[in-house]
Amino acid sequence: MFDSLTGRLGEIFDGLKKRGALSETDVTEALREVRIALLEADVALPVVKDFIAGVRDRALGQEVLRSVTPGQMVIKIVHDHLVETLGGDPQDEKEIGKDSGVDLGGNPPVAVLVVGLQGSGKTTSCAKLANLIKKREKKKVLMASLDIYRPAAQQQLAILGQQSDTAVLPVVQDEQPAAIAKRAMETGRREGYDVIILDTAGRLHVDETMMAEAAAVKEVAHPVETLLVADAMTGQDAVTLADSFHQQVGLTGIVLTRVDGDARGGAALSMRAVTGKPIKLMGVGEKLDEMEPFQASRVAGRILGMGDVVGLVERAADVLDQEKAEKLARKMSKGEFSLEDMLDQFKQIRKMGDVKGLLGMLPGVGKIKQQLEGANIDNSMLAKQEAIILSMTLAERRNPKLLNGSRRRRIATGSGSTVQDVNRLLKQHRQMGTMMKKMGKMGRKGMMPGRGLPPELLSQMPPMKQGPFG
Amino acid sequence: MTEMLSEQKQSLGWLARMRKGLSRSSAKLTGGITDLFTKRKLDDDALEELEELLIRSDLGVTTATKLTQSLANSRFNQEVSSEEIRGALADDMATILEPVAQTISIYQAYKPHVILVCGVNGSGKTTTIAKMAGLFKHVGFKVVLAAGDTFRAAAVEQLQIWGERIDCPVISRPIGSDAAGLAYDALEKARAERADILLIDTAGRLQNKTDLMAELQKIVRVLKKVDENAPHDCLLVLDATVGQNAHNQVEVFREMVNVTGLAVTKLDGSAKGGVVVALAEKFDLPVHFIGVGESMEDMRAFDARAFARSLMGLEVGERGEK
């Protein structure tokens, strides 16, 4: 998400960087582009106007004209302003602690009410939130579905409960939402739950009956948190919907879903600005552990092409198999690096997700990305190389010296590639081996450019604590 | 051999329904325009405000600028009323929309005519399939459904419940099964049963997830093993609340699985649906259906003029009421 806005602002500020000082015309020019970029990123118009006005005030001030690099100053102003609008503190890089990001204070059981439009991702978010609370706060969670309208909605939550090992209130036929909420709270009290998550039916904010229903549920449950679940892809309507939900139900926070998509996510800015309520969480994948506390500086950083290094490192730490990595590191320091190890590496990289997506998270890649499009660096390339190795016998993988011409031809045919592809892979493997031997001698410190790495990927990655090379 | 849906009788309520749904979208838009032009000179300021109003309806900067520009060319500095402006804008939008307002053509000779339904998560694929199935059944086709969302919890059950309601067989496999395999089975079964239409549901997927898009391509590949022309239609379901990301969605899905038409859902919210105008201009993909509510009747064919005029808060008029 946010990639295109990144590109746009990058272009604008490239222009600015080249000049020594900023005139008022420059700022006006740049801000006009910023305005269009924000609008195209789905930031709602009124919010854009405020934002631009705020940046202009700061940019036209003395600080810019006197600063040594005015372009950078403007970038900083836009960035800080973005972070602030998103509800973060530009000075504080790590504003998020280790808790779940939601407020669970009060006498247990406390209720968390989850509302939103149809298809915004409420039910999945409920299960993810339950997971997060259990994991990070070690609390006992009960979920209840109040969606008596959509076919199989209650079943969906029940299944997600099973998958995440979270208790779900049993369904009683024909029970109304407010009654379900009441029963959930009673069950919670009786059975000693700390947190009750109430999943509601999707509703349009213009549907008065349904909004009244939500308000009625709120009366019964007295939730400590009323969270609006909204799609990161939402357009200009984000202001209207967030505002109406806030007016009619009263929100305490927002959950932004599908942040793993490529929407530019301007809705985040809009909703934060119009409700004044924090974006507390974001959904970053389909799996139940793919929800994170919202980090304003990180998101703003992505908007401005500073990359999402934090996200990348977290993802790497999540999926990389520590034990395997350590074993590999030991082997490598002894100069042993078989094709099987290489295969493992490809798999690890692929597990981290789409290669293009990963590149998008890196600083400064926003611009390079377009050039990369043509270079065909994507998962299919890794898949091809995996296929080549998989077409080898175990003996061949362990001892590539066995690979004579006829074996190479067989492998090429078996993997649907050419002998040249096979040769290229073997060469890469040799280079990696040599490099690793050197690194082993260097005591595994200060490892640098991975000359032979297939997509030059690992060398670009930020250091991982226990990465395959560290 | 073709049975055009356009020939079906428009049930009495549907235009009213659409207007009711859309009137929510248009209330704000037209309110804004009325404020702007009770009778005033169409100068630069007025044009800028007009452009902003269109942007606020998700038309996007490019389309909004273009529409405003065309208005400026013909009426700059003239005294205009709100009514005139709305009419003119609706006409311009209708011109853009008319080429894409095409009902889906079902070819009975295919036995079955395969329609693959795809889209991002939460766009309304399953509900749209149910509504389509209801509509197709209503006009006399034999319809089979395939519960191809084998990923999301209870997605299969959701379609099965709809299947029972509209009395359509639903072909399914347990959650976690291979969707392509299911699609293959479904097509063979539908063929054996001489069904007219096979509607295949798929799991929601974000267009930037390479693996999931490849999985969708696999479904298409596997279908072609049974019928090399299948799927005969590939419908992309778009949520009207989506903003400019709709462009990406259409672009990527079209590239991956050759989308042949669009369905736009949730037009009964306050979302403006303006993105449809921008999409029509850019991609020239037919809009087969729009969804304006949650019940079975709340989906119909897309009528460009009615849509444009409703969007601008105008009476749909003779042409729309045919």
PDB file of C-alpha atoms in Angstrom, chain A residues 35-36 39-40 42 45-46 49 117-120 149-152 155-156 159-160 163 202 204-206 231 233-237 240-241 258 260-264 284-286 354 379, chain B residues 24 28 52 55-56 58 61-62 120-122 151-154 157-158 161-162 165 204-212 239 241-245 248-249 266 268-272 294:
ATOM      1  CA  ARG A  35      -2.759  17.488  -3.017  1.00  0.00           C
ATOM      2  CA  ILE A  36      -3.366  15.447  -6.156  1.00  0.00           C
ATOM      3  CA  LEU A  39      -6.511  12.632  -3.445  1.00  0.00           C
ATOM      4  CA  GLU A  40      -5.426   9.791  -5.670  1.00  0.00           C
ATOM      5  CA  ASP A  42      -8.066   8.271  -1.420  1.00  0.00           C
ATOM      6  CA  LEU A  45     -10.877  16.075   0.241  1.00  0.00           C
ATOM      7  CA  PRO A  46     -11.590  18.032   3.447  1.00  0.00           C
ATOM      8  CA  LYS A  49      -7.257  20.611   2.480  1.00  0.00           C
ATOM      9  CA  LEU A 117     -19.639  -2.064   6.837  1.00  0.00           C
ATOM     10  CA  GLN A 118     -20.348  -5.352   5.108  1.00  0.00           C
ATOM     11  CA  GLY A 119     -17.178  -7.046   3.948  1.00  0.00           C
ATOM     12  CA  SER A 120     -14.789  -4.815   5.843  1.00  0.00           C
ATOM     13  CA  TYR A 149     -28.351 -11.847   9.094  1.00  0.00           C
ATOM     14  CA  ARG A 150     -25.609 -13.014   6.779  1.00  0.00           C
ATOM     15  CA  PRO A 151     -25.825 -16.712   5.998  1.00  0.00           C
ATOM     16  CA  ALA A 152     -23.246 -18.754   7.947  1.00  0.00           C
ATOM     17  CA  GLN A 155     -20.583 -20.429  11.828  1.00  0.00           C
ATOM     18  CA  GLN A 156     -17.667 -18.487  10.424  1.00  0.00           C
ATOM     19  CA  ILE A 159     -14.734 -22.008  12.944  1.00  0.00           C
ATOM     20  CA  LEU A 160     -12.276 -19.167  13.471  1.00  0.00           C
ATOM     21  CA  GLN A 163      -8.715 -22.435  14.538  1.00  0.00           C
ATOM     22  CA  GLY A 202     -22.105  -5.641   8.647  1.00  0.00           C
ATOM     23  CA  LEU A 204     -24.436   0.557   6.315  1.00  0.00           C
ATOM     24  CA  HIS A 205     -24.111   3.728   8.293  1.00  0.00           C
ATOM     25  CA  VAL A 206     -27.136   5.069   6.428  1.00  0.00           C
ATOM     26  CA  ASP A 231     -10.922  -1.473   4.700  1.00  0.00           C
ATOM     27  CA  MET A 233      -8.994   0.394   0.211  1.00  0.00           C
ATOM     28  CA  THR A 234     -11.936   2.615   1.168  1.00  0.00           C
ATOM     29  CA  GLY A 235     -12.365   5.694  -0.965  1.00  0.00           C
ATOM     30  CA  GLN A 236     -13.614   9.187  -0.249  1.00  0.00           C
ATOM     31  CA  ASP A 237     -16.559   7.723   1.628  1.00  0.00           C
ATOM     32  CA  THR A 240     -18.716   9.858   5.889  1.00  0.00           C
ATOM     33  CA  LEU A 241     -18.762   6.326   7.169  1.00  0.00           C
ATOM     34  CA  ARG A 258      -6.087  -5.261   4.253  1.00  0.00           C
ATOM     35  CA  ASP A 260      -1.193  -5.915   3.012  1.00  0.00           C
ATOM     36  CA  GLY A 261      -2.941  -4.906  -0.191  1.00  0.00           C
ATOM     37  CA  ASP A 262      -1.631  -2.264  -2.550  1.00  0.00           C
ATOM     38  CA  ALA A 263      -4.218   0.388  -1.774  1.00  0.00           C
ATOM     39  CA  ARG A 264      -2.607   3.672  -0.965  1.00  0.00           C
ATOM     40  CA  VAL A 284      -1.679  -7.360   7.459  1.00  0.00           C
ATOM     41  CA  GLY A 285      -2.629 -10.766   6.100  1.00  0.00           C
ATOM     42  CA  GLU A 286      -5.196 -13.522   5.975  1.00  0.00           C
ATOM     43  CA  ASP A 354       6.054 -11.791  -2.443  1.00  0.00           C
ATOM     44  CA  ASN A 379       8.654 -15.224  -6.925  1.00  0.00           C
TER      45      ASN A 379
ATOM     46  CA  ARG B  24     -28.192   8.263  -0.642  1.00  0.00           C
ATOM     47  CA  LYS B  28     -24.757  14.926  -0.680  1.00  0.00           C
ATOM     48  CA  GLU B  52     -13.950  18.861  -5.872  1.00  0.00           C
ATOM     49  CA  ILE B  55     -13.611  13.999  -6.590  1.00  0.00           C
ATOM     50  CA  ARG B  56     -15.518  13.539  -3.373  1.00  0.00           C
ATOM     51  CA  ASP B  58     -14.616   8.920  -6.037  1.00  0.00           C
ATOM     52  CA  VAL B  61      -8.857  13.444 -10.203  1.00  0.00           C
ATOM     53  CA  THR B  62      -8.461  12.654 -13.899  1.00  0.00           C
ATOM     54  CA  VAL B 120     -10.755  -8.927  -3.360  1.00  0.00           C
ATOM     55  CA  ASN B 121     -11.839 -10.027   0.102  1.00  0.00           C
ATOM     56  CA  GLY B 122     -15.172  -8.722   1.255  1.00  0.00           C
ATOM     57  CA  PHE B 151     -10.249 -20.901   2.193  1.00  0.00           C
ATOM     58  CA  ARG B 152     -12.458 -18.640   4.272  1.00  0.00           C
ATOM     59  CA  ALA B 153     -14.189 -20.154   7.254  1.00  0.00           C
ATOM     60  CA  ALA B 154     -17.848 -20.928   6.515  1.00  0.00           C
ATOM     61  CA  GLU B 157     -21.789 -22.985   4.147  1.00  0.00           C
ATOM     62  CA  GLN B 158     -22.712 -19.434   3.179  1.00  0.00           C
ATOM     63  CA  ILE B 161     -27.513 -21.679   2.475  1.00  0.00           C
ATOM     64  CA  TRP B 162     -28.091 -19.451  -0.525  1.00  0.00           C
ATOM     65  CA  ARG B 165     -32.943 -20.672  -0.632  1.00  0.00           C
ATOM     66  CA  GLY B 204     -11.285 -13.308  -1.938  1.00  0.00           C
ATOM     67  CA  ARG B 205      -7.739 -12.311  -2.779  1.00  0.00           C
ATOM     68  CA  LEU B 206      -5.829  -9.069  -2.818  1.00  0.00           C
ATOM     69  CA  GLN B 207      -4.475  -8.436  -6.270  1.00  0.00           C
ATOM     70  CA  ASN B 208      -0.901  -7.954  -5.093  1.00  0.00           C
ATOM     71  CA  LYS B 209      -0.643 -11.448  -3.653  1.00  0.00           C
ATOM     72  CA  THR B 210       1.230 -13.261  -6.364  1.00  0.00           C
ATOM     73  CA  ASP B 211       0.597 -16.741  -5.014  1.00  0.00           C
ATOM     74  CA  LEU B 212      -3.123 -16.239  -4.714  1.00  0.00           C
ATOM     75  CA  ASP B 239     -17.183  -2.849  -3.752  1.00  0.00           C
ATOM     76  CA  THR B 241     -16.924   1.956  -1.272  1.00  0.00           C
ATOM     77  CA  VAL B 242     -13.508   1.237  -2.753  1.00  0.00           C
ATOM     78  CA  GLY B 243     -11.549   4.233  -3.834  1.00  0.00           C
ATOM     79  CA  GLN B 244      -8.933   4.548  -6.517  1.00  0.00           C
ATOM     80  CA  ASN B 245      -7.568   1.102  -5.727  1.00  0.00           C
ATOM     81  CA  ASN B 248      -5.417  -1.564  -9.607  1.00  0.00           C
ATOM     82  CA  GLN B 249      -7.912  -4.297  -8.975  1.00  0.00           C
ATOM     83  CA  LYS B 266     -22.981  -2.023  -2.114  1.00  0.00           C
ATOM     84  CA  ASP B 268     -26.874   1.413  -1.374  1.00  0.00           C
ATOM     85  CA  GLY B 269     -24.374   2.932   1.020  1.00  0.00           C
ATOM     86  CA  SER B 270     -23.267   6.516   0.951  1.00  0.00           C
ATOM     87  CA  ALA B 271     -20.364   5.593  -1.276  1.00  0.00           C
ATOM     88  CA  LYS B 272     -20.753   7.476  -4.499  1.00  0.00           C
ATOM     89  CA  GLU B 294     -28.743  -7.297   0.607  1.00  0.00           C
TER      90      GLU B 294
END
